[in-house]
Amino acid sequence: MGMSDNRPVRVRMAPSPTGYFHLGSARTALFNWLFARHTGGKFILRVEDTDRTRYVPDSLQDIVDSLGWLGLDYDEGPGVGGDCGPYFQSERLPIYHEWSDWLIRAGHAYRCYCSEERLDALRREQAARKDEALGYDRHCRYLTAAQRSEHEAAGGPSVVRFAMPTEGQTSFTDVLRKLKPWENSQVRDPVLIKSDGFPTYHFANVIDDHFMAITHILRGDEWISSVPLHVNLYRAFGWEMPIYAHVPLILDPSGVGKLSKRKKRAAGDEELLTFVREYREAGYLPEAMFNFLAIMGWSYSPDTDLFTREQAIAKFDIADINPAAGALPMSKLDWMNGHYIRQLAAADLTERIAPFWSQESGIPLEQLHADPALPIVVPLIQERIKTLAEGWDLVDFAFVAEINYEPTMLIAKGLNAAQTLAALKSLHRVLAELPFDEAVLDPALRNLAGELGLKVGQLFGILRVATTGKAVAPPLFGSLLALGRERVLARCTRAEELLRALS
Ligand code: GLU
């Protein structure tokens, strides 16, 4: 886009490690990543871990794993390094203190000694008065030097507050939306450094974006209301401001932050899952996820929703983000996932689906991989599944010693048990004699149907049930090959016994 800014593009993802990586965060990360890759800029991961009370230990690993799974590699950050580290805010405390001292000396910030009790009482008073400008009353902003020294000498706890302009307005430009100016009087001297010495989100965020030379801030629109303070901080420091683009949330806010307990989605459930890890566990491909997230608020082309990473990189522009976009339904993702599954080479799909089938069947992964039936059945179901969590119930017959089914299922429509038994015996004979090869078996069995005066569908149906135990199964000849002649013949023998008992 025609940005006036001519610094090299640097964008960042700045998650707080307070929970698993959310779908909305992934979409924001994706847009940042696309913009960095499109412009040849840098994508940075910074961990905003200053809120110790909300810290969730395994969430950073989840964020890093999820970014990796989606292929959103970062150029600087945890585990990667870079010139602007440390990339954990908890390791940057001296930097925040240095610059809060600077602001105090410059008269843009001050120490506040107000006790929790005083602040509570203030809040209650304001609520009772229905005071519109809720917030700190700036009591400590106007302390005399003597009062200040007294507080310092007493050595009690204190915070650092920003001395917001008390009048006038603050406005800023957002690439994606028009925003009304804010009244400065509404922002009442927010805390920059808490009494425990940790910075607040606002302060650390501005300091880091500056020292990490961030040029564009692309993030969720829930942060819009904090920008007026940030703008005033940039002004107080005399620093160049980044370019802002706030993107809309894509999820029902009720899902935000909650750890979902759902394991499996009910068919037809259109509601999006909450966390990236849930999509991975539900058998979605990262290729599909990437594509799906990209079209939540961005459009590649009016003609198609399907595109590769390279195509998206080539075309991506912040200015094309739709600021009004909402969530897409799961059915769209299912459709996309089916598309990307069909695109995979069979060996690749085998590699990816085996862990899901192993989990579902309880068959150890190595055993499944060693089974010669696996590479035969995967291509048979490739066209039929929408997620990697599917397909096992179509192919399980090829991996178990015995199949169980209702014997009457064997009886072909229009035939009785005795006629079906006779047909099966003929099948058995042909299958025992001929080379086990689709090119030979297919015409031979069609021929046999003619000889027996049966429809091809009737004959194939009998054989399908006898060998797979299912009325609906993958293509017949592929299924026979997956089983191998020996098992096919044994299952025919077993089916003949069942039919004899019925006739
Ligand atoms: N730590 C904030 C978050 O968790 C960062 C917001 C921002 O991008 O400025 O989303």
Coordinates of C-alpha atoms and ligand atoms in Angstrom, one line a residue:
M1 CA 0.0 0.0 0.0
G2 CA 1.1 3.5 -0.6
M3 CA 2.3 4.1 3.0
S4 CA 4.1 7.3 3.5
D5 CA 6.3 5.6 6.0
N6 CA 9.5 4.5 4.3
R7 CA 11.2 2.7 7.2
P8 CA 11.6 -1.0 6.4
V9 CA 8.4 -2.9 7.4
R10 CA 8.5 -4.5 10.8
V11 CA 5.3 -5.9 12.3
R12 CA 4.7 -7.9 15.4
M13 CA 2.5 -10.4 17.2
A14 CA 2.4 -9.6 20.9
P15 CA 0.5 -12.3 22.7
S16 CA 0.0 -12.4 26.4
P17 CA 0.7 -16.0 27.5
T18 CA -2.7 -16.2 29.4
G19 CA -4.2 -19.1 27.5
Y20 CA -4.2 -21.2 24.4
F21 CA -3.7 -19.6 21.0
H22 CA -7.0 -18.3 19.9
L23 CA -8.4 -18.5 16.4
G24 CA -8.8 -14.7 16.2
S25 CA -5.1 -14.3 17.3
A26 CA -4.1 -16.7 14.6
R27 CA -5.9 -14.6 12.0
T28 CA -4.2 -11.4 13.2
A29 CA -0.9 -13.2 13.2
L30 CA -1.6 -14.4 9.7
F31 CA -2.3 -10.9 8.4
N32 CA 0.9 -9.6 10.0
W33 CA 2.9 -12.4 8.6
L34 CA 1.4 -11.9 5.1
F35 CA 2.2 -8.2 5.2
A36 CA 5.8 -8.9 6.3
R37 CA 6.3 -11.5 3.6
H38 CA 4.7 -9.3 1.0
T39 CA 6.9 -6.3 1.8
G40 CA 10.0 -8.2 2.5
G41 CA 9.8 -6.9 6.0
K42 CA 10.2 -8.7 9.4
F43 CA 7.6 -10.5 11.5
I44 CA 8.4 -10.4 15.2
L45 CA 7.0 -12.4 18.1
R46 CA 7.0 -10.6 21.4
V47 CA 5.7 -12.1 24.6
E48 CA 3.7 -9.7 26.8
D49 CA 4.1 -11.5 30.0
T50 CA 3.9 -8.7 32.5
D51 CA 0.6 -9.7 34.1
R52 CA 1.9 -12.4 36.5
T53 CA -1.6 -13.1 37.8
R54 CA -2.9 -14.3 34.5
Y55 CA 0.2 -16.2 33.4
V56 CA -0.6 -19.7 32.1
P57 CA 2.7 -21.8 31.9
D58 CA 2.0 -23.9 28.8
S59 CA 0.4 -21.2 26.7
L60 CA 3.6 -19.8 25.2
Q61 CA 4.4 -23.3 23.9
D62 CA 0.9 -23.6 22.5
I63 CA 1.3 -20.2 20.7
V64 CA 4.7 -21.2 19.3
D65 CA 3.5 -24.6 18.2
S66 CA 0.3 -23.2 16.7
L67 CA 2.3 -20.6 14.7
G68 CA 4.7 -23.3 13.6
W69 CA 1.8 -25.6 12.5
L70 CA 0.3 -22.8 10.5
G71 CA 3.7 -22.1 8.9
L72 CA 3.8 -18.5 10.3
D73 CA 7.5 -18.4 10.9
Y74 CA 8.8 -15.3 12.8
D75 CA 12.1 -13.6 12.1
E76 CA 12.8 -12.4 15.6
G77 CA 11.5 -13.7 19.0
P78 CA 11.7 -16.5 21.5
G79 CA 14.0 -19.3 20.3
V80 CA 15.0 -17.3 17.2
G81 CA 16.8 -14.3 18.7
G82 CA 17.2 -10.9 16.9
D83 CA 18.8 -7.5 17.5
C84 CA 15.9 -6.0 19.5
G85 CA 15.7 -8.5 22.3
P86 CA 14.9 -9.6 24.9
Y87 CA 11.5 -10.6 23.4
F88 CA 10.0 -11.3 26.8
Q89 CA 8.6 -8.2 28.5
S90 CA 9.4 -9.7 31.9
E91 CA 13.1 -9.5 30.9
R92 CA 12.9 -5.8 29.9
L93 CA 12.0 -4.2 33.2
P94 CA 15.2 -2.0 33.3
I95 CA 14.2 -0.5 29.9
Y96 CA 10.7 0.4 31.2
H97 CA 12.2 1.9 34.4
E98 CA 14.7 3.9 32.4
W99 CA 12.0 5.4 30.3
S100 CA 9.4 6.0 33.0
D101 CA 12.2 7.9 34.9
W102 CA 12.7 9.9 31.7
L103 CA 9.0 10.7 31.5
I104 CA 9.0 11.8 35.2
R105 CA 12.0 14.1 34.6
A106 CA 10.4 15.6 31.6
G107 CA 7.2 16.3 33.5
H108 CA 5.0 13.8 31.6
A109 CA 4.7 11.3 34.4
Y110 CA 4.6 11.3 38.2
R111 CA 4.7 9.0 41.2
C112 CA 1.4 8.3 42.8
Y113 CA 1.2 7.2 46.4
C114 CA -2.5 6.8 46.7
S115 CA -3.5 3.8 48.7
E116 CA -5.9 1.1 47.5
E117 CA -8.4 2.3 50.1
R118 CA -8.3 5.8 48.8
L119 CA -8.8 4.7 45.2
D120 CA -11.7 2.4 46.3
A121 CA -13.4 5.2 48.1
L122 CA -12.9 7.4 45.1
R123 CA -14.5 4.8 42.8
R124 CA -17.4 4.5 45.1
E125 CA -17.9 8.2 45.3
Q126 CA -17.8 8.6 41.5
A127 CA -20.2 5.7 41.0
A128 CA -22.6 7.4 43.5
R129 CA -22.3 10.7 41.7
K130 CA -22.7 8.9 38.4
D131 CA -19.6 10.8 37.4
E132 CA -19.0 10.2 33.7
A133 CA -15.3 10.5 33.7
L134 CA -14.5 7.6 36.0
G135 CA -10.9 7.3 36.8
Y136 CA -8.1 8.7 38.9
D137 CA -8.7 12.2 40.3
R138 CA -5.0 13.2 39.7
H139 CA -4.5 13.8 43.4
C140 CA -0.7 13.1 43.3
R141 CA -0.1 14.9 40.1
Y142 CA -0.3 18.2 42.0
L143 CA 1.6 17.3 45.1
T144 CA 4.2 19.9 46.2
A145 CA 7.9 19.0 46.2
A146 CA 7.8 18.8 50.0
Q147 CA 4.8 16.4 50.0
R148 CA 6.5 14.3 47.5
S149 CA 9.7 14.1 49.5
E150 CA 7.7 13.1 52.5
H151 CA 6.1 10.2 50.7
E152 CA 9.4 9.1 49.3
A153 CA 11.0 9.2 52.8
A154 CA 8.1 7.1 54.1
G155 CA 9.1 4.5 51.6
G156 CA 5.5 3.2 51.0
P157 CA 4.3 1.6 47.7
S158 CA 3.8 3.8 44.7
V159 CA 2.9 3.6 41.0
V160 CA 4.0 5.8 38.1
R161 CA 1.1 7.5 36.3
F162 CA 1.1 9.3 32.9
A163 CA 0.2 13.0 33.1
M164 CA -2.4 13.0 30.3
P165 CA -3.2 16.4 28.8
T166 CA -6.3 17.5 30.7
E167 CA -8.0 19.1 27.8
G168 CA -8.2 19.0 24.1
Q169 CA -8.6 16.0 21.9
T170 CA -6.6 13.1 20.6
S171 CA -7.1 11.6 17.2
F172 CA -5.2 9.1 15.2
T173 CA -5.4 7.5 11.8
D174 CA -6.5 3.9 11.3
V175 CA -5.9 2.6 7.8
L176 CA -9.1 0.6 8.0
R177 CA -11.7 2.8 9.7
K178 CA -12.7 6.4 10.5
L179 CA -12.5 7.1 14.2
K180 CA -13.8 10.1 16.1
P181 CA -11.4 12.0 18.2
W182 CA -11.2 11.2 21.9
E183 CA -11.6 13.8 24.6
N184 CA -8.4 13.9 26.6
S185 CA -10.3 14.5 29.8
Q186 CA -11.7 11.0 29.5
V187 CA -8.3 9.4 29.9
R188 CA -7.4 9.9 33.6
D189 CA -3.7 9.5 34.1
P190 CA -3.3 5.8 33.6
V191 CA -0.7 3.8 35.5
L192 CA 2.5 3.1 33.6
I193 CA 4.4 1.2 36.2
K194 CA 2.6 -0.8 38.9
S195 CA 3.6 -1.0 42.5
D196 CA 5.3 -4.3 41.9
G197 CA 7.7 -2.6 39.4
F198 CA 6.0 -4.2 36.4
P199 CA 4.8 -2.1 33.6
T200 CA 1.2 -2.0 32.5
Y201 CA 0.2 -3.3 29.0
H202 CA 0.1 0.3 27.6
F203 CA 3.5 1.4 28.7
A204 CA 5.4 -1.8 27.8
N205 CA 3.6 -2.0 24.5
V206 CA 4.6 1.5 23.4
I207 CA 8.2 1.2 24.6
D208 CA 8.7 -2.1 22.9
D209 CA 7.0 -1.1 19.7
H210 CA 9.3 1.9 19.5
F211 CA 12.6 0.1 20.4
M212 CA 11.7 -2.9 18.2
A213 CA 11.2 -0.4 15.4
I214 CA 7.7 -1.6 14.7
T215 CA 6.3 0.3 11.7
H216 CA 2.7 -1.1 11.4
I217 CA 0.4 -2.3 14.2
L218 CA -2.2 -4.7 13.0
R219 CA -4.2 -6.1 15.8
G220 CA -7.7 -6.8 17.1
D221 CA -10.1 -3.9 17.4
E222 CA -10.5 -4.5 21.1
W223 CA -7.3 -2.4 21.5
I224 CA -8.7 0.8 19.7
S225 CA -9.7 2.5 22.9
S226 CA -6.1 2.3 24.3
V227 CA -4.6 4.1 21.3
P228 CA -5.3 7.7 22.5
L229 CA -3.1 7.0 25.5
H230 CA -0.5 5.4 23.3
V231 CA -0.5 8.4 21.0
N232 CA 0.1 10.8 23.9
L233 CA 3.0 8.6 25.1
Y234 CA 4.6 8.7 21.6
R235 CA 4.2 12.5 21.7
A236 CA 5.6 12.9 25.1
F237 CA 8.7 10.9 24.0
G238 CA 8.8 12.6 20.7
W239 CA 8.9 9.3 18.9
E240 CA 7.6 8.5 15.4
M241 CA 4.2 6.8 15.5
P242 CA 3.5 3.4 13.9
I243 CA 0.7 3.0 11.4
Y244 CA -2.4 1.5 12.9
A245 CA -4.8 -1.0 11.3
H246 CA -7.3 -2.6 13.7
V247 CA -9.1 -5.7 12.5
P248 CA -12.4 -6.9 13.7
L249 CA -12.8 -9.8 16.1
I250 CA -14.0 -12.9 14.3
L251 CA -15.4 -14.8 17.1
D252 CA -18.3 -14.6 19.4
P253 CA -16.8 -12.9 22.4
S254 CA -18.3 -15.4 24.7
G255 CA -15.8 -17.9 23.5
V256 CA -12.8 -15.7 24.0
G257 CA -10.3 -16.9 26.6
K258 CA -12.3 -19.9 27.7
L259 CA -10.6 -23.3 27.5
S260 CA -12.9 -25.4 25.5
K261 CA -13.6 -28.9 26.6
R262 CA -15.2 -30.1 23.4
K263 CA -13.3 -33.0 21.9
K264 CA -15.3 -33.7 18.8
R265 CA -17.6 -31.6 16.8
A266 CA -21.1 -32.7 16.1
A267 CA -21.8 -33.1 12.4
G268 CA -23.3 -29.9 11.0
D269 CA -22.1 -27.8 13.9
E270 CA -21.4 -24.4 12.3
E271 CA -19.9 -22.8 15.4
L272 CA -16.2 -22.2 15.1
L273 CA -13.8 -24.0 17.5
T274 CA -12.0 -21.6 19.8
F275 CA -8.3 -22.6 19.8
V276 CA -5.9 -23.4 16.9
R277 CA -5.0 -26.6 18.7
E278 CA -8.6 -27.8 18.5
Y279 CA -8.5 -27.5 14.7
R280 CA -5.4 -29.5 14.6
E281 CA -6.9 -32.2 16.8
A282 CA -10.1 -32.2 14.8
G283 CA -8.1 -33.2 11.7
Y284 CA -7.9 -29.9 9.8
L285 CA -4.8 -29.4 7.6
P286 CA -2.7 -26.4 8.2
E287 CA -3.0 -25.5 4.5
A288 CA -6.7 -25.3 4.8
M289 CA -6.5 -23.4 8.1
F290 CA -4.2 -20.9 6.5
N291 CA -6.5 -20.3 3.5
F292 CA -9.6 -20.2 5.7
L293 CA -8.1 -17.6 8.1
A294 CA -6.9 -15.5 5.3
I295 CA -10.4 -15.1 3.8
M296 CA -11.9 -14.0 7.2
G297 CA -11.7 -10.4 6.3
W298 CA -9.5 -10.5 3.2
S299 CA -10.4 -11.6 -0.2
Y300 CA -7.9 -13.0 -2.7
S301 CA -10.1 -12.7 -5.7
P302 CA -13.8 -12.3 -6.5
D303 CA -13.5 -15.6 -8.5
T304 CA -12.0 -18.0 -6.0
D305 CA -11.5 -18.5 -2.3
L306 CA -8.7 -21.0 -2.9
F307 CA -5.1 -19.9 -3.1
T308 CA -1.6 -20.9 -2.1
R309 CA 0.5 -19.2 0.4
E310 CA 2.7 -17.8 -2.3
Q311 CA -0.4 -16.3 -4.1
A312 CA -1.6 -14.8 -0.9
I313 CA 1.8 -13.3 -0.2
A314 CA 2.0 -11.8 -3.7
K315 CA -1.4 -10.1 -3.4
F316 CA -1.8 -9.2 0.3
D317 CA -2.3 -5.6 1.2
I318 CA -3.5 -4.1 4.5
A319 CA -5.7 -1.7 2.7
D320 CA -7.8 -4.6 1.3
I321 CA -8.7 -5.9 4.7
N322 CA -12.5 -5.7 5.2
P323 CA -13.1 -3.9 8.5
A324 CA -16.6 -5.3 8.8
A325 CA -15.9 -9.0 8.2
G326 CA -17.4 -11.6 10.5
A327 CA -16.8 -15.2 11.1
L328 CA -17.2 -17.8 8.4
P329 CA -19.1 -21.1 9.2
M330 CA -17.3 -24.4 9.8
S331 CA -18.9 -25.8 6.7
K332 CA -16.7 -23.5 4.7
L333 CA -13.7 -24.8 6.4
D334 CA -14.9 -28.4 6.0
W335 CA -15.2 -27.8 2.3
M336 CA -11.8 -26.2 2.0
N337 CA -10.2 -29.0 4.1
G338 CA -11.7 -31.6 1.7
H339 CA -10.2 -29.7 -1.2
Y340 CA -6.7 -29.6 0.4
I341 CA -7.0 -33.3 1.4
R342 CA -7.7 -34.2 -2.2
Q343 CA -4.6 -32.2 -3.3
L344 CA -2.3 -34.2 -1.2
A345 CA 0.0 -36.9 -2.6
A346 CA -1.3 -40.3 -1.3
A347 CA 1.9 -40.9 0.7
D348 CA 1.6 -37.5 2.4
L349 CA -2.1 -38.1 3.3
T350 CA -1.1 -41.5 4.7
E351 CA 1.5 -39.9 6.8
R352 CA -0.9 -37.4 8.2
I353 CA -4.0 -39.6 8.7
A354 CA -2.2 -42.5 10.3
P355 CA -1.9 -40.9 13.8
F356 CA -5.7 -40.1 13.7
W357 CA -6.6 -43.7 12.8
S358 CA -4.1 -45.0 15.3
Q359 CA -5.8 -43.0 18.0
E360 CA -9.3 -44.0 17.0
S361 CA -8.5 -47.7 16.6
G362 CA -6.0 -48.2 19.4
I363 CA -3.7 -49.8 16.9
P364 CA -0.1 -48.6 17.6
L365 CA 1.1 -46.2 15.0
E366 CA 4.1 -48.2 14.0
Q367 CA 1.9 -51.3 13.5
L368 CA -0.5 -49.3 11.4
H369 CA 2.4 -48.0 9.3
A370 CA 3.8 -51.5 8.8
D371 CA 0.4 -52.8 7.6
P372 CA 0.5 -53.3 3.8
A373 CA -3.2 -52.4 3.7
L374 CA -2.6 -48.8 4.8
P375 CA -1.1 -47.4 1.6
I376 CA -3.8 -49.2 -0.4
V377 CA -6.9 -47.9 1.5
V378 CA -5.8 -44.3 1.9
P379 CA -6.3 -43.4 -1.8
L380 CA -9.6 -45.2 -1.7
I381 CA -11.0 -42.7 0.9
Q382 CA -9.2 -39.6 -0.2
E383 CA -12.2 -38.3 -2.1
R384 CA -14.6 -39.1 0.6
I385 CA -13.3 -37.4 3.7
K386 CA -13.3 -33.8 4.9
T387 CA -11.0 -34.1 7.9
L388 CA -8.2 -36.4 9.0
A389 CA -10.4 -37.6 11.8
E390 CA -12.7 -39.3 9.3
G391 CA -12.3 -42.5 7.3
W392 CA -11.5 -45.1 9.8
D393 CA -15.0 -46.5 9.9
L394 CA -14.8 -47.0 6.1
V395 CA -11.5 -48.9 6.2
D396 CA -11.3 -50.7 9.6
F397 CA -12.3 -54.0 7.9
A398 CA -8.8 -54.2 6.3
F399 CA -7.0 -54.0 9.7
V400 CA -9.0 -56.4 11.9
A401 CA -8.9 -60.1 12.0
E402 CA -12.6 -60.7 12.0
I403 CA -15.5 -58.6 10.8
N404 CA -18.9 -58.6 12.4
Y405 CA -22.1 -57.9 10.6
E406 CA -25.7 -58.9 10.5
P407 CA -25.8 -62.1 8.2
T408 CA -29.0 -60.9 6.5
M409 CA -27.0 -58.0 5.0
L410 CA -25.4 -60.6 2.7
I411 CA -28.7 -61.4 0.9
A412 CA -28.8 -59.4 -2.3
K413 CA -32.0 -57.6 -3.2
G414 CA -34.3 -59.9 -5.2
L415 CA -32.5 -63.0 -4.1
N416 CA -33.1 -65.4 -1.2
A417 CA -30.4 -66.9 1.0
A418 CA -29.9 -70.0 -1.1
Q419 CA -29.5 -68.0 -4.3
T420 CA -27.1 -65.7 -2.6
L421 CA -25.1 -68.6 -1.3
A422 CA -24.8 -70.1 -4.8
A423 CA -23.7 -66.7 -6.2
L424 CA -21.1 -66.4 -3.4
K425 CA -19.7 -69.8 -4.1
S426 CA -19.2 -68.9 -7.8
L427 CA -17.5 -65.7 -6.7
H428 CA -15.3 -67.7 -4.3
R429 CA -14.2 -70.0 -7.1
V430 CA -13.3 -67.2 -9.5
L431 CA -11.4 -65.3 -6.8
A432 CA -9.4 -68.4 -5.9
E433 CA -8.3 -69.0 -9.4
L434 CA -7.6 -65.7 -11.1
P435 CA -4.6 -63.4 -10.6
F436 CA -5.4 -60.9 -7.8
D437 CA -5.4 -57.8 -10.0
E438 CA -8.1 -55.3 -10.6
A439 CA -7.6 -55.4 -14.4
V440 CA -8.3 -59.1 -14.4
L441 CA -10.9 -59.3 -11.6
D442 CA -13.1 -56.5 -12.7
P443 CA -14.1 -57.9 -16.1
A444 CA -14.1 -61.4 -14.8
L445 CA -16.6 -60.6 -12.1
R446 CA -18.8 -58.6 -14.4
N447 CA -18.8 -61.5 -16.8
L448 CA -19.7 -63.8 -13.9
A449 CA -22.7 -61.7 -13.1
G450 CA -23.9 -62.1 -16.7
E451 CA -23.4 -65.9 -16.5
L452 CA -25.4 -66.1 -13.3
G453 CA -28.1 -63.9 -14.6
L454 CA -27.5 -61.3 -11.9
K455 CA -27.0 -57.6 -12.0
V456 CA -23.4 -56.4 -11.4
G457 CA -24.7 -54.4 -8.4
Q458 CA -26.2 -57.6 -6.8
L459 CA -23.1 -59.6 -7.2
F460 CA -20.7 -56.9 -6.1
G461 CA -23.0 -56.1 -3.1
I462 CA -22.7 -59.7 -1.9
L463 CA -19.0 -59.6 -2.1
R464 CA -18.7 -56.2 -0.5
V465 CA -20.7 -57.3 2.6
A466 CA -18.9 -60.7 2.8
T467 CA -15.4 -59.1 2.7
T468 CA -15.9 -55.7 4.5
G469 CA -19.1 -56.3 6.5
K470 CA -20.4 -53.0 5.2
A471 CA -23.1 -52.1 2.6
V472 CA -21.2 -48.9 2.0
A473 CA -17.5 -49.2 1.7
P474 CA -14.6 -47.9 -0.4
P475 CA -14.4 -49.1 -4.0
L476 CA -14.7 -52.9 -4.1
F477 CA -11.5 -53.9 -5.9
G478 CA -9.3 -51.6 -3.9
S479 CA -10.9 -53.1 -0.8
L480 CA -10.2 -56.7 -2.0
L481 CA -6.6 -55.8 -2.8
A482 CA -6.1 -54.2 0.6
L483 CA -7.3 -57.5 2.2
G484 CA -5.3 -59.8 -0.1
R485 CA -6.5 -63.0 -1.5
E486 CA -6.2 -65.1 1.6
R487 CA -8.3 -63.0 3.8
V488 CA -10.9 -62.4 1.0
L489 CA -11.3 -66.2 0.6
A490 CA -11.5 -66.8 4.3
R491 CA -14.2 -64.2 4.6
C492 CA -16.1 -65.7 1.7
T493 CA -16.0 -69.1 3.5
R494 CA -17.3 -67.5 6.7
A495 CA -20.1 -65.7 4.8
E496 CA -21.0 -69.0 3.1
E497 CA -21.4 -70.6 6.6
L498 CA -23.7 -67.7 7.7
L499 CA -25.8 -68.1 4.5
R500 CA -26.1 -71.8 5.0
A501 CA -27.5 -71.2 8.4
L502 CA -30.0 -68.8 6.9
S503 CA -31.2 -71.0 4.0
Ligands
GLU1 N1 -0.6 -8.3 24.6 C1 -1.7 -7.8 23.8 C2 -2.5 -9.1 23.5 O1 -2.5 -10.0 24.2 C3 -1.1 -7.2 22.6 C4 -2.1 -6.3 21.9 C5 -1.3 -5.5 20.8 O2 -1.1 -6.1 19.8 O3 -1.0 -4.4 21.1 O4 -3.3 -9.1 22.5

